[in-house]
Each structure stands twice: as structure tokens, then as C-alpha cells.
Amino acid sequence: MRPYYGKQVWIIGASSGIGEALARELAAQGARLVLSARRQDKLDDLNESLGGGHRVFPLDAGNPQSLVEAVAAIEAAGETLHSMIFMAAYYSVDQRHGKDIAFINRIISVNLGGAFNAVHAVTGLFKRQRFGQIALCASVAGYRGLPYGQPYCATKAALINYAESLKIELEDDGIDVKVINPGFVKTPLTDKNKFTMPMIIPAEEAARILADELLSKRFEIHFPKRFTWLMKVIDVLPRWAYFPLARFMKKAQ
């Protein structure tokens, strides 16, 4: 069974981590891929490993023009785009003594600004098609403000909020919007962490879950469930209960 056969899927952030694993999974299920990230060499290597039949568009998610140009090239080729999956992200390990403000702005530019850029670039095409899918990768780190988690947590919280708005705004145009909230997944990004990551799963497992749930009617895709449901409990705690827990987490780090 190849449920993605004949579907064209654009993955932004395909050069490593969950994005790369998802590209491999969707290709195995018959998808035609548009692969984007900053490094063309990584994308070329990935495309070659997948048989060379996919399109490569290197770009910087923080640069809106590069995303518009990619969509224009897809449209000029007369091809149908079924899904855009935004997986691009910047991240830094905990720095209790602060982060360089230029780096903070770069994280915001890519993690949040990049999502706005991607949605802006693709929405017109999907409206003309009268169908399409937008999937934005946030994180369970966006559920609550975590000690020493800024600005990463803030960008992911904003992405969840953004996806909720888009869900309602675009559904009448036949556009399916989803938000992806992973827990800990083993990737080059999480390899930077110096702390124990509970219930961490391989990127390949995350990709299999994603491939299945992108086909579902659910708005939120979250995994691994045994961890993300725990985070959902924390998410609904009133602040008078959450702040003591957050202080405990701060001391435990």
C-alpha cells in the first residue's frame, strides 16, 4: 500500500532530523517530493539516496522571496502541490547566562517568521487549486513557558497559536491545516541537549507516525503519546499550580 502515490509534498527543513526521516518515509510510500533547506549539498545527497527523482529547492526559510520563488517554479511546471510541511527550526542548548540577541532574532526569524513566509508563499496556490495541506511543526515545548527554554519555547507557542488561526481561516478554501507537536525525538538538534530526555524516540519512528497522521482528519499531531499526554496535563494546570512545578524544574536542571 502506497497512500502517497502521485502526491507531491514539499518539505521545508528536509536536510536532517525529522524532516529528512519524513522525506524517506513519504518517498517509500510513493510521494513525489520537493526538498528544501539551506544546504544544497545535503539536499542533493538526500535526493540521490532516494533515487534522484525528486526536486531540490535550496532556500533560507527566513527569506520570504526564496519561498515565493520556489512556489512559482512549482506552479510554472504545471504541477499540483498537495502538501507543504514546515519542519525548519533553529535551536540552542540551555544558556542560563543569556543568549546573543542576534542569535535570538535568528531563531525567531526562522522558527516563526519562516512559517509565516512559507504559508504566505503557498496559500495563493492552494486557494487556486481549492485544496492543499499546510502542516507546521511546533513542539510540546510550546505548551507552557519552560525555565531556560527561551526563545525556542516562545516561537513554538506562537506556531501553535498561528496554526489554530489558520485552521479556521482557510478551511472554507479546502485547505487542511495541521500542527505537529513532537516530544523528544533523536535528531542532530536534540543531540545538543545535555539533560536526560524522557521517552525519546528515533526520527524514523516519528516519521512513520507523521506519515500516517497527516492523512487523518486530526488537527494536532503529537508524539510519543506517553510523553505528550503528560505534557498536556501540565498544559492545563492553573498558574498557581504550574509555577511551583516550574520552579522545581528550574532547580532540577
XYZ file of C-alpha atoms in Angstrom, residues 56-234:
179
model
C 15.528 20.243 -4.860
C 14.964 23.890 -3.916
C 17.623 25.176 -1.501
C 16.374 28.192 0.433
C 16.511 30.115 3.685
C 13.135 29.972 5.440
C 13.836 33.397 6.898
C 13.938 34.866 3.364
C 10.362 35.247 2.059
C 11.423 35.791 -1.559
C 13.160 32.414 -1.761
C 9.921 30.663 -0.752
C 7.846 32.655 -3.243
C 10.299 31.708 -5.999
C 10.059 28.019 -5.098
C 6.257 28.097 -5.323
C 6.432 30.000 -8.622
C 8.705 27.292 -10.050
C 6.313 24.548 -8.935
C 3.363 26.383 -10.442
C 5.247 27.202 -13.675
C 5.921 23.485 -14.153
C 2.165 22.919 -14.141
C 2.397 20.556 -11.209
C -0.123 20.063 -8.419
C 1.170 20.580 -4.898
C -0.744 18.556 -2.326
C 1.036 19.412 0.906
C 3.554 21.830 2.429
C 5.197 20.630 5.636
C 7.218 23.221 7.546
C 9.897 21.464 9.608
C 12.625 24.125 9.642
C 13.885 25.161 13.077
C 16.772 26.809 14.877
C 17.581 25.723 18.413
C 20.195 26.308 21.080
C 21.060 24.442 24.231
C 20.232 25.993 27.574
C 22.302 29.102 28.285
C 21.438 30.315 31.762
C 23.552 33.441 31.362
C 21.721 34.578 28.283
C 21.941 34.254 24.529
C 23.299 36.633 21.976
C 20.470 38.886 20.793
C 21.417 38.382 17.137
C 21.034 34.629 17.610
C 17.685 35.121 19.363
C 16.465 37.155 16.400
C 17.681 34.449 14.025
C 15.689 31.797 15.913
C 12.572 33.963 15.744
C 13.183 34.714 12.054
C 13.407 31.036 11.077
C 11.112 29.251 13.538
C 8.262 31.731 13.426
C 8.973 34.115 10.567
C 9.842 31.163 8.330
C 6.438 29.617 8.957
C 4.700 32.885 8.065
C 6.864 33.118 4.929
C 6.029 29.566 3.873
C 2.298 29.973 4.472
C 2.292 33.284 2.584
C 4.074 31.676 -0.360
C 1.809 28.656 -0.681
C -1.655 29.899 0.299
C -2.436 31.535 -3.049
C -1.610 28.348 -4.936
C -3.730 26.216 -2.633
C -6.649 28.641 -2.936
C -6.459 28.473 -6.727
C -6.349 24.668 -6.539
C -9.200 24.695 -3.994
C -7.306 22.143 -1.925
C -3.983 21.596 -0.187
C -2.444 20.899 3.199
C -0.322 23.108 5.446
C 1.433 21.356 8.349
C 3.518 23.427 10.768
C 5.945 21.746 13.147
C 5.743 23.327 16.591
C 6.547 21.347 19.764
C 5.161 20.355 23.152
C 7.749 22.901 24.341
C 5.178 25.456 23.217
C 2.515 24.273 25.678
C 3.961 26.203 28.643
C 6.785 28.635 29.293
C 9.632 26.354 30.414
C 12.582 27.579 32.507
C 15.553 28.476 30.290
C 13.551 27.469 27.217
C 13.512 30.857 25.510
C 13.279 31.884 22.776
C 12.625 28.390 21.352
C 9.540 27.746 23.518
C 8.087 31.139 22.639
C 8.393 30.506 18.886
C 6.734 27.113 19.230
C 3.890 28.524 21.335
C 3.338 31.148 18.654
C 3.282 28.465 15.947
C 0.544 26.554 17.779
C -1.492 29.753 18.037
C -0.827 30.579 14.369
C -1.924 27.130 13.188
C -5.150 27.402 15.198
C -5.974 30.674 13.479
C -5.146 29.298 10.031
C -7.283 26.217 10.622
C -10.410 28.368 10.828
C -9.373 30.973 8.274
C -8.537 28.537 5.463
C -10.932 25.628 5.873
C -13.559 27.202 3.589
C -10.920 27.260 0.825
C -10.450 23.495 1.094
C -7.077 23.868 2.833
C -6.307 21.407 5.627
C -4.140 22.901 8.392
C -2.338 20.784 10.969
C 0.085 21.458 13.791
C 2.807 18.946 14.685
C 3.863 18.862 18.350
C 6.657 16.355 18.923
C 8.101 15.417 22.264
C 11.717 14.289 22.330
C 12.936 12.828 19.030
C 16.556 11.823 18.452
C 17.925 14.267 15.871
C 21.037 16.429 15.435
C 19.000 19.185 17.120
C 18.259 17.223 20.309
C 21.772 15.741 20.323
C 22.843 19.175 21.613
C 20.943 18.680 24.863
C 22.929 17.906 27.992
C 19.948 16.710 30.029
C 18.060 13.401 30.070
C 15.255 13.370 27.504
C 12.440 11.125 28.740
C 10.697 8.738 26.324
C 12.808 9.862 23.361
C 12.063 8.084 20.071
C 14.079 7.686 16.832
C 13.406 10.080 13.964
C 12.317 7.127 11.812
C 9.523 6.283 14.256
C 8.433 9.923 14.329
C 8.326 9.929 10.514
C 6.106 6.839 10.397
C 3.678 8.426 12.848
C 3.661 11.658 10.875
C 3.080 9.938 7.552
C 0.014 8.191 8.971
C -1.471 11.142 10.841
C -1.006 13.659 8.044
C -3.651 11.599 6.237
C -6.060 11.807 9.183
C -8.678 14.452 9.981
C -6.960 15.400 13.242
C -5.703 18.960 13.654
C -2.926 18.222 16.150
C -0.340 15.513 15.611
C 1.609 14.783 18.795
C 4.026 12.002 19.695
C 5.193 9.956 21.517
C 1.796 9.817 23.184
C 3.021 8.524 26.544
C 5.071 11.723 26.893
C 2.865 14.256 25.122
C -0.221 13.375 27.186
C 1.830 14.124 30.309
C 2.724 17.498 28.821
C -0.959 18.110 28.080
C -1.752 17.610 31.765
C 0.896 20.216 32.619
